[in-house]
mmCIF file of C-alpha atoms in Angstrom:
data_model
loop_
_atom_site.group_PDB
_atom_site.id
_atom_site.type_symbol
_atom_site.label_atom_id
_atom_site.label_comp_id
_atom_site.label_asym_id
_atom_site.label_seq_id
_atom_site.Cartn_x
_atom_site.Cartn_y
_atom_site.Cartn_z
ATOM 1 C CA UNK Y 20 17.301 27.048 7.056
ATOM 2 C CA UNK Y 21 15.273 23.972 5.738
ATOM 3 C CA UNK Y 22 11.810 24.130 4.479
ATOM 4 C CA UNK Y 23 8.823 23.418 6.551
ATOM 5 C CA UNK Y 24 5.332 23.157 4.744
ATOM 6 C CA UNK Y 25 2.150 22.567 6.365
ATOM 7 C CA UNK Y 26 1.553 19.064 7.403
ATOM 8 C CA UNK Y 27 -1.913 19.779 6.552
ATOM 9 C CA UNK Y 28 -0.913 21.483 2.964
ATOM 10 C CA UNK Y 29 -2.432 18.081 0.294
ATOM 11 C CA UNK Y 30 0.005 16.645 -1.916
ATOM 12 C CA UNK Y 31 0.978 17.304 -5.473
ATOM 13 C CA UNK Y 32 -2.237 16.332 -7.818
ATOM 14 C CA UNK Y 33 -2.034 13.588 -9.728
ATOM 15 C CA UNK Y 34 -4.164 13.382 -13.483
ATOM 16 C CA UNK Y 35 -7.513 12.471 -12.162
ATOM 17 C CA UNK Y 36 -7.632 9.615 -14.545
ATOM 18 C CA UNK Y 37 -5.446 6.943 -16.584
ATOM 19 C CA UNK Y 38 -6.424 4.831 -19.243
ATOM 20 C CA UNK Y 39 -4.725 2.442 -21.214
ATOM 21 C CA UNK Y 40 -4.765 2.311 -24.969
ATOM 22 C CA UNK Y 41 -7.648 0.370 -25.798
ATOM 23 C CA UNK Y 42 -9.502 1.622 -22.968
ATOM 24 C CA UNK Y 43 -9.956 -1.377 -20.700
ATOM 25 C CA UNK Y 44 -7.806 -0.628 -17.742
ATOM 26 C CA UNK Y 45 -8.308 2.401 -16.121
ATOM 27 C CA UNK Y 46 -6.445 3.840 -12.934
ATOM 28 C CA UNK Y 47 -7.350 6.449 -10.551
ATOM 29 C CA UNK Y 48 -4.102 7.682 -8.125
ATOM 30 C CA UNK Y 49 -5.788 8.592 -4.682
ATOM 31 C CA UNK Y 50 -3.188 10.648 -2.769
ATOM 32 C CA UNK Y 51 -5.439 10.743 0.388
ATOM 33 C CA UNK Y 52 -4.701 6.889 0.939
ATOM 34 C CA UNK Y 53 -1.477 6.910 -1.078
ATOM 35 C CA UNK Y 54 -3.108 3.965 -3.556
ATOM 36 C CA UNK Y 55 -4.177 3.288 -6.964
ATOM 37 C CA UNK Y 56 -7.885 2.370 -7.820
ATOM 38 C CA UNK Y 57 -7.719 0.141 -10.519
ATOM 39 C CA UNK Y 58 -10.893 -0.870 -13.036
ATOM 40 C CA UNK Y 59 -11.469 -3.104 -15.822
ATOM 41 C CA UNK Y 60 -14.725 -2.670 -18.165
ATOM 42 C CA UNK Y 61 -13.436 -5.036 -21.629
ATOM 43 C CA UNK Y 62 -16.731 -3.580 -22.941
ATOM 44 C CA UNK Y 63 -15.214 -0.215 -23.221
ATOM 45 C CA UNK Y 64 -13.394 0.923 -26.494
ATOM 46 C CA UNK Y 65 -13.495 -2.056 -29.169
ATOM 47 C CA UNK Y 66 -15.160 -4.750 -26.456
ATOM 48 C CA UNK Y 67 -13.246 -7.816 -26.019
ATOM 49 C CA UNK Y 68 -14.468 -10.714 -28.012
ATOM 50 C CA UNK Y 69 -16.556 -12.721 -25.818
ATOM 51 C CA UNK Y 70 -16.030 -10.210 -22.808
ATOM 52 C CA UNK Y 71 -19.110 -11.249 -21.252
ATOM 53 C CA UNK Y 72 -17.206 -14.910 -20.294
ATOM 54 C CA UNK Y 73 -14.539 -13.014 -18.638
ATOM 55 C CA UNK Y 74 -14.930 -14.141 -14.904
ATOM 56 C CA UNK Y 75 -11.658 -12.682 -13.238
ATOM 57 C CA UNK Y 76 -8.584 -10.103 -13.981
ATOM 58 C CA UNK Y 77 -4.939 -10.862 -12.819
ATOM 59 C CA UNK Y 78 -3.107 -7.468 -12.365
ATOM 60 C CA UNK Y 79 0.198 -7.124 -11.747
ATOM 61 C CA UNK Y 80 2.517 -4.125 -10.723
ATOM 62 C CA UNK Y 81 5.980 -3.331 -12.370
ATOM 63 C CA UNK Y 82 8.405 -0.938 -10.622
ATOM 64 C CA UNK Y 83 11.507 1.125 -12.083
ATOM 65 C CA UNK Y 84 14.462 -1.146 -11.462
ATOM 66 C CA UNK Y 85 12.479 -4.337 -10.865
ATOM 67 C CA UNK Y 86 13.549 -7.642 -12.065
ATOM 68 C CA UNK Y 87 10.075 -8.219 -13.111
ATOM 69 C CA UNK Y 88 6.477 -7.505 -12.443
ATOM 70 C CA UNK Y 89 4.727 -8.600 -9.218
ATOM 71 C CA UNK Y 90 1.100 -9.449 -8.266
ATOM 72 C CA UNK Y 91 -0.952 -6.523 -7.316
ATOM 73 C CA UNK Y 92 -2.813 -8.328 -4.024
ATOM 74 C CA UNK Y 93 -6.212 -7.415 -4.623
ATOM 75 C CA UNK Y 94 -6.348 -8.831 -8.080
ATOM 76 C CA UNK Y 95 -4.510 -12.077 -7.965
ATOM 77 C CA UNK Y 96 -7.005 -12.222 -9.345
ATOM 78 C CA UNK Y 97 -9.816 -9.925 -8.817
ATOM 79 C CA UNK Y 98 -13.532 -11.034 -9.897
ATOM 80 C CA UNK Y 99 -14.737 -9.235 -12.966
ATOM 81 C CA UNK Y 100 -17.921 -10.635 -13.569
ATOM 82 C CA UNK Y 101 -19.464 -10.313 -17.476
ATOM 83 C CA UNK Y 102 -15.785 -7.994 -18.403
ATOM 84 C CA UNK Y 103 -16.195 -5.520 -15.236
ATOM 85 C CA UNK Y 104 -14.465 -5.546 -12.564
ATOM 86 C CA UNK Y 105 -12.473 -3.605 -10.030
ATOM 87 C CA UNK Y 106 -9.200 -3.725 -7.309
ATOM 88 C CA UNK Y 107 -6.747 -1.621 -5.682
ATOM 89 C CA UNK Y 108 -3.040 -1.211 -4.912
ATOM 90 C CA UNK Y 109 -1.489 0.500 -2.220
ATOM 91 C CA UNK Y 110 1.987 -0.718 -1.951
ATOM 92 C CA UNK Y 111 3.149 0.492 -4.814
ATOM 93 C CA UNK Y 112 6.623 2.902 -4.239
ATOM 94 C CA UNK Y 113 5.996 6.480 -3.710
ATOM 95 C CA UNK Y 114 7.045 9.320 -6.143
ATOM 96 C CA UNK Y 115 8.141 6.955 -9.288
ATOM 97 C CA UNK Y 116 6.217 5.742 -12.311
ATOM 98 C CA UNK Y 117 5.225 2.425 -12.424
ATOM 99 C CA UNK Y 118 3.196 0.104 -15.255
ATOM 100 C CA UNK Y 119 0.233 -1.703 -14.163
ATOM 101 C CA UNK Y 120 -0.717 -4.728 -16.793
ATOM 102 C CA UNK Y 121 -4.323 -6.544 -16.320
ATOM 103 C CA UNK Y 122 -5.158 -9.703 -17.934
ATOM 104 C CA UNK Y 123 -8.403 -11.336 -18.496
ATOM 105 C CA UNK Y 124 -9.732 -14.661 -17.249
ATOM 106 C CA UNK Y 125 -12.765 -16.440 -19.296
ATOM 107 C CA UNK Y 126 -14.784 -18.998 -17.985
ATOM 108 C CA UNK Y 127 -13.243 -21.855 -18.417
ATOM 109 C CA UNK Y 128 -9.397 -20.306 -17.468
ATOM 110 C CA UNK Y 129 -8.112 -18.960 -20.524
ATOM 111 C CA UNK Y 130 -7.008 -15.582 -20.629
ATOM 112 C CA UNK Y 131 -6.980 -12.548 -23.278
ATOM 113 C CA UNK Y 132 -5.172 -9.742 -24.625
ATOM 114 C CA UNK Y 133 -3.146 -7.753 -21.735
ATOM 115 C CA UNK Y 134 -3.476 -4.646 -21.110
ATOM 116 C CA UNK Y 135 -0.946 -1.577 -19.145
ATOM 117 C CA UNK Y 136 -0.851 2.210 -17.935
ATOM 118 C CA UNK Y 137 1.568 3.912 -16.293
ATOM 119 C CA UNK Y 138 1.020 6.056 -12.918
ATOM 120 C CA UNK Y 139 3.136 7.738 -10.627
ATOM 121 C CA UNK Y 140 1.574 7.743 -6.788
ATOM 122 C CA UNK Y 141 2.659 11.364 -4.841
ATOM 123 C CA UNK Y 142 5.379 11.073 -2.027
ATOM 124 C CA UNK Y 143 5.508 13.752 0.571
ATOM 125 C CA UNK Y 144 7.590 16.310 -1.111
ATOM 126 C CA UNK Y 145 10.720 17.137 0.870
ATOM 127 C CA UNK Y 146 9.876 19.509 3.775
ATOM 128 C CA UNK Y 147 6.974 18.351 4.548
ATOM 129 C CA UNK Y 148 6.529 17.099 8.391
ATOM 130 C CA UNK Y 149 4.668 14.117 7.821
ATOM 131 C CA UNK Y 150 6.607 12.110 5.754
ATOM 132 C CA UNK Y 151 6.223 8.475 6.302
ATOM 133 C CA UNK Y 152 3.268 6.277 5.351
ATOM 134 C CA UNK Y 153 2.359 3.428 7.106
ATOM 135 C CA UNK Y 154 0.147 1.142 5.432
ATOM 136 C CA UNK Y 155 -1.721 -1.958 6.813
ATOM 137 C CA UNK Y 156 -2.056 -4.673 4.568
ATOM 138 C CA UNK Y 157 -4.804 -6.424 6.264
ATOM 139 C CA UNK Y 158 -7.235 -3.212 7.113
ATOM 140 C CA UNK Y 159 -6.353 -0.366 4.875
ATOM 141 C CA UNK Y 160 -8.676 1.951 6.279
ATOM 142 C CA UNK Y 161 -6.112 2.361 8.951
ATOM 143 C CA UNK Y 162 -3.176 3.328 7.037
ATOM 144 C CA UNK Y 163 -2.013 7.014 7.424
ATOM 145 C CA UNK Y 164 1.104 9.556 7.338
ATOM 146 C CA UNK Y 165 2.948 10.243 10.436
ATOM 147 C CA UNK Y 166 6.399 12.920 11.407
ATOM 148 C CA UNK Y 167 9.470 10.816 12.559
ATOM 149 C CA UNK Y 168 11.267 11.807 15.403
ATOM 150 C CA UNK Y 169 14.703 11.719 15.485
ATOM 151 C CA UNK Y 170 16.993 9.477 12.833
ATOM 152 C CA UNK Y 171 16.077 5.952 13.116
ATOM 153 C CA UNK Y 172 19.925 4.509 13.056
ATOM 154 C CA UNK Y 173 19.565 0.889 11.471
ATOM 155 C CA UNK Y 174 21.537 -1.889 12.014
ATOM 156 C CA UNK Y 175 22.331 -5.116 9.848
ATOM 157 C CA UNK Y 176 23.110 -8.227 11.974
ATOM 158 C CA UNK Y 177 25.898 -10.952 10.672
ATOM 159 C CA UNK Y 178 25.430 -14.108 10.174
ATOM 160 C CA UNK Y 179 28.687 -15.956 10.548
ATOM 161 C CA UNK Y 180 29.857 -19.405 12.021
ATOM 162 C CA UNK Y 181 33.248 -19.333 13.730
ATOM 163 C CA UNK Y 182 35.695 -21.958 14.812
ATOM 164 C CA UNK Y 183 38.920 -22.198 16.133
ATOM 165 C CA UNK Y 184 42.161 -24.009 14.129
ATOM 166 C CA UNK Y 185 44.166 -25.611 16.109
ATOM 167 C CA UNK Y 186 48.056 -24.516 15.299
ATOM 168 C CA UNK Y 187 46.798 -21.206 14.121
ATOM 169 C CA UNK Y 188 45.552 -17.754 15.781
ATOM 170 C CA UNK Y 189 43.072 -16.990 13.341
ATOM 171 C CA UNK Y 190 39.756 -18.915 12.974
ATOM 172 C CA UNK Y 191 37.630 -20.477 10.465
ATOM 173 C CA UNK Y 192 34.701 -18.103 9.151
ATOM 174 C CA UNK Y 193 31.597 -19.938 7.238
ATOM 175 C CA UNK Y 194 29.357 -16.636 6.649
ATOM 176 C CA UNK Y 195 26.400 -15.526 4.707
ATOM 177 C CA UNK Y 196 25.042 -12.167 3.501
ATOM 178 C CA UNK Y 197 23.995 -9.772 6.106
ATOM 179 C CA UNK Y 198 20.398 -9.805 7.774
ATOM 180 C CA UNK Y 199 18.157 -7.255 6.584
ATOM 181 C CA UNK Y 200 18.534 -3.439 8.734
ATOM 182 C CA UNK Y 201 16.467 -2.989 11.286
ATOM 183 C CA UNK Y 202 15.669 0.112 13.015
ATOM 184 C CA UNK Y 203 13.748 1.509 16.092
ATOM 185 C CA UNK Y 204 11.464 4.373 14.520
ATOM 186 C CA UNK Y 205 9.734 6.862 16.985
ATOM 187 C CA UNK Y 206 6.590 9.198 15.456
ATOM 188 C CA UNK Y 207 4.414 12.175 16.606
ATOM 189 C CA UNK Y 208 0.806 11.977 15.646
ATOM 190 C CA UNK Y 209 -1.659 14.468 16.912
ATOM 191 C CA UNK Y 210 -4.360 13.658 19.404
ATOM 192 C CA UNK Y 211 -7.211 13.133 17.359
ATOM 193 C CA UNK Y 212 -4.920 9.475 15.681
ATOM 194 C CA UNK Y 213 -3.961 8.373 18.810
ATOM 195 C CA UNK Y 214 -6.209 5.520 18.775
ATOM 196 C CA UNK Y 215 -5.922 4.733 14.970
ATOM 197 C CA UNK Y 216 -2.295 4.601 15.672
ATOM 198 C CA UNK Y 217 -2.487 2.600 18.449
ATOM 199 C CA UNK Y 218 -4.755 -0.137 16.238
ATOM 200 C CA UNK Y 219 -2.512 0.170 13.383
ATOM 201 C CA UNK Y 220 0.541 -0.855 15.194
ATOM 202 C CA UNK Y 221 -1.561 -4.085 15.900
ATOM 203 C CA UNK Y 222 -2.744 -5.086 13.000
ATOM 204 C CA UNK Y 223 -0.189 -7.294 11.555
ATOM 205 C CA UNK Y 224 1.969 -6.597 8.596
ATOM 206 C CA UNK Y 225 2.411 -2.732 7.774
ATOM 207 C CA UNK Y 226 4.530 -1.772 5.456
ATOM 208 C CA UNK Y 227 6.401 1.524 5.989
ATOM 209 C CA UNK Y 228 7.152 3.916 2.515
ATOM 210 C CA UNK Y 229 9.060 7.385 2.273
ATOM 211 C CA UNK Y 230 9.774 8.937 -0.701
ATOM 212 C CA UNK Y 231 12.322 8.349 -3.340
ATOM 213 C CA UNK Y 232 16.035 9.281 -2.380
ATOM 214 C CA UNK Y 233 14.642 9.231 1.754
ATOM 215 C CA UNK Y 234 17.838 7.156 2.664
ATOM 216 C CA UNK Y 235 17.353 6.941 6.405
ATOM 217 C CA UNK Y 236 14.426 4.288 6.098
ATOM 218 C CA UNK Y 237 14.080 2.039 3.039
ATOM 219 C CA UNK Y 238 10.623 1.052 2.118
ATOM 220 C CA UNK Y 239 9.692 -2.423 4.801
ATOM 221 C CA UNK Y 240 7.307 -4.736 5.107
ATOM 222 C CA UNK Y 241 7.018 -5.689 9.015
ATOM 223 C CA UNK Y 242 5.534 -6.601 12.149
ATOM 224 C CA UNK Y 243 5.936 -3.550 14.856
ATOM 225 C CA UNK Y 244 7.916 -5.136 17.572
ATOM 226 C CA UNK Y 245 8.523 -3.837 21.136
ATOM 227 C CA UNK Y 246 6.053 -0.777 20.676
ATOM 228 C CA UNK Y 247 5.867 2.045 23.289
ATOM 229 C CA UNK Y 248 3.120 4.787 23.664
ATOM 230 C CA UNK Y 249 1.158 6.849 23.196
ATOM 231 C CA UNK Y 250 3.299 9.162 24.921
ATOM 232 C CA UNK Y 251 2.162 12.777 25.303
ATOM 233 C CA UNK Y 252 5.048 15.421 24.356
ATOM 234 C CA UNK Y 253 3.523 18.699 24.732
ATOM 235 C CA UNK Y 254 4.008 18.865 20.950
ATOM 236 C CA UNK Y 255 2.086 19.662 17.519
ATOM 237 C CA UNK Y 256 -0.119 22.407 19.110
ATOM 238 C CA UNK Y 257 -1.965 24.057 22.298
ATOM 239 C CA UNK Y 258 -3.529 20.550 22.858
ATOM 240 C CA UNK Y 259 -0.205 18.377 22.431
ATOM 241 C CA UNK Y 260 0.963 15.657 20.687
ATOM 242 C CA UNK Y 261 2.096 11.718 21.182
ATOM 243 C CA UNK Y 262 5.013 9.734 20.016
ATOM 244 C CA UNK Y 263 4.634 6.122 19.452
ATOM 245 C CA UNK Y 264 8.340 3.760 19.384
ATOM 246 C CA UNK Y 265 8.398 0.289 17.617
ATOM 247 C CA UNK Y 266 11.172 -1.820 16.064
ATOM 248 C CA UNK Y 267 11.114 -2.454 12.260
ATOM 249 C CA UNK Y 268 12.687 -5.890 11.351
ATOM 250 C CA UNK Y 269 11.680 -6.242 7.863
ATOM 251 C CA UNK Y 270 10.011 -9.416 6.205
ATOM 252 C CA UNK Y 271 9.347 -10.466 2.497
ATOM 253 C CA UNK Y 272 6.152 -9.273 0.721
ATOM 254 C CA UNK Y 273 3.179 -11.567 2.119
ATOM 255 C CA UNK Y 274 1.982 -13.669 -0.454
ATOM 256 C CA UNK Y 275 -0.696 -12.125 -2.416
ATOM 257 C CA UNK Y 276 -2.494 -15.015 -4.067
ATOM 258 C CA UNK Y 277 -6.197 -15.294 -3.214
ATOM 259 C CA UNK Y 278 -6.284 -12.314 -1.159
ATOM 260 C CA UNK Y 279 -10.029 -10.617 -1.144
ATOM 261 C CA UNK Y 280 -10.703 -6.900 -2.131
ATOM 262 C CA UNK Y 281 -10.637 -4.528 0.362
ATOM 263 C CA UNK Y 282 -11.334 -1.296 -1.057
ATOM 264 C CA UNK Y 283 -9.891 1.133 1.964
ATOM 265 C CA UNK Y 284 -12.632 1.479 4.098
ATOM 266 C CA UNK Y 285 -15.881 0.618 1.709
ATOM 267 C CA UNK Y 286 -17.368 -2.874 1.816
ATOM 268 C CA UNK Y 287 -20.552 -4.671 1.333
ATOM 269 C CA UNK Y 288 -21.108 -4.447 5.166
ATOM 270 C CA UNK Y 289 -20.496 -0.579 4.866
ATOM 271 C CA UNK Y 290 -22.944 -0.544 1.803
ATOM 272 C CA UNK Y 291 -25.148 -2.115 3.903
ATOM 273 C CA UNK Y 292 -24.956 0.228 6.633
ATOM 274 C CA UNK Y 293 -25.647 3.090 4.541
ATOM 275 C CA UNK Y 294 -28.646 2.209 2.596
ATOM 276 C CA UNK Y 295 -32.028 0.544 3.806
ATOM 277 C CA UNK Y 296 -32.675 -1.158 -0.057
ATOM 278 C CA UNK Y 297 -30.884 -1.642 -2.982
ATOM 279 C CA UNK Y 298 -33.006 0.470 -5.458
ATOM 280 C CA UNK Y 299 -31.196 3.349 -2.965
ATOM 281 C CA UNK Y 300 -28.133 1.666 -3.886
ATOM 282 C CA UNK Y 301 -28.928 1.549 -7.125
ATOM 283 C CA UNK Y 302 -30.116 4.884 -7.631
ATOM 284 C CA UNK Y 303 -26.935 6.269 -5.790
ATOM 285 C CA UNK Y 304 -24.707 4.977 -8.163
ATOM 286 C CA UNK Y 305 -24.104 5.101 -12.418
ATOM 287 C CA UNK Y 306 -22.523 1.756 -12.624
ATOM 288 C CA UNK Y 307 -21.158 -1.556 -11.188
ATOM 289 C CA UNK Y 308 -17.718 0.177 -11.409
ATOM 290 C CA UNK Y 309 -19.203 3.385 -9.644
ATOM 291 C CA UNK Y 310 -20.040 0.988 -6.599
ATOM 292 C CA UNK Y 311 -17.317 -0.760 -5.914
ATOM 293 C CA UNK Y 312 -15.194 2.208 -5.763
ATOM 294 C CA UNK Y 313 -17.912 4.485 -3.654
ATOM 295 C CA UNK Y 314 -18.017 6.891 -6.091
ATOM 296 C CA UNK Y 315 -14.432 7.192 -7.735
ATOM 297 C CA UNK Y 316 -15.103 5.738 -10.904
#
């Protein structure tokens, strides 16, 4: 008889807090968003010579079995104005350890000393109902765990040019590797998502994660095609649940280059919202780092 844990039960708790070495890249794993916050303060420890000219911090993500690191796309690059500075990663694979390295910028585009930690982001442990995350890219505020339905059977078109020799019963095959698998993936959310479902399956690239070993739907960066729902199903509960359809054709990685910060759902406009002044801002909150994470560091 298989396991079934509460979809509410959290996951497994991560060490609140990673530093590297020398102490100027620190990482916080947030299981509730599936995502790394990620801080630089080249003051800390032994400061970096001349840390108050560093204007900007390139971090990049390395993953077991990678051919090589890859921009994390909040921080390529992130500011980090006087040696401070923070970003965020939330696409990094689920249940596996991987290395962060950050490297300074100065002033006038030089760049320092790296430096790397290691941290391992929580996958839904086996059992659990909920066990894919989808992730928006664009507004990841709106990213959240759902239950599949069913087993999502994926298929990989060909891509093959045919032609017919004249003399011979058997044609001419020019061909090329296999399209990416697609599959048509069907979920159950509970009332209460319904709409942040509904606005997550429209907006833009999402990129779908299970955790290690989950071998009925790889990890996918797409664009939900050909969605149905919400469609009630009498399910999760006295008040019912929904099930939403789409088609996953996977794409490459977006290109991260450039990309602003968007710290899941905390901005300036939010600050804004919250307090009337900034000396409530300012007595709300230790530290520039403290601020731009809303509290977590």
């Amino acid at each position: 008889m298989p396991l079934i844990v509460d979809p509410s039960a959290p996951l497994v708790e991560p060490p609140a807090r990673v530093t590297s070495p020398d102490r100027w890249l620190a990482g916080v794993v947030q299981p509730e968003w599936a995502g790394v916050v990620l801080a630089v303060d080249y003051r800390a420890g032994t400061p970096l010579p001349a840390a108050s000219q560093v204007r900007r911090v390139r971090i990049t993500r390395t993953d077991p079995g990678a051919a090589g690191p890859v921009p994390v796309r909040s921080a390529d690059p992130a500011w980090a104005l006087g040696g401070v500075g923070t970003a965020y990663d939330h696409e990094a694979p689920l249940g596996v350890p991987v290395v962060y390295t950050a490297v300074p910028v100065y002033e006038d585009g030089t760049t320092g000393p790296s430096s790397s930690l290691a941290v391992t982001v929580p996958a839904p442990v086996p059992g659990q109902v909920r066990d894919l995350w989808l992730k928006s890219l664009d507004q990841p505020s709106l990213s959240l765990r759902a239950m599949i339905v069913g087993r999502p059977e994926p298929t990989s078109t060909g891509r093959q040019d045919t032609a017919d020799i004249p003399g011979s019963p058997y044609r001419v095959v020019a061909f090329d590797e296999h399209a990416a698998e697609t599959y048509t993936v069907t979920v159950d959310v509970p009332p209460e998502q319904v709409d942040q479902v509904r606005a997550l399956l429209r907006s833009g690239v999402l990129l779908a994660q299970t955790r290690p070993g989950y071998v009925v739907m790889p990890d996918a960066y797409h664009v939900p095609a050909d969605i149905t729902g919400p469609t009630p199903t009498g399910r999760l509960g006295a008040s019912g649940g929904y099930q939403f359809t789409w088609t996953v054709e996977p794409v490459d990685r977006p290109a991260t280059a450039d990309a602003p910060m968007r710290m899941p759902g905390w901005s300036w406009d939010e600050v804004a919202r919250r307090f009337a002044t900034w000396d409530a801002v300012a007595a709300s909150y230790s530290s520039w780092a403290s601020l731009s994470t809303n509290g977590v560091l």
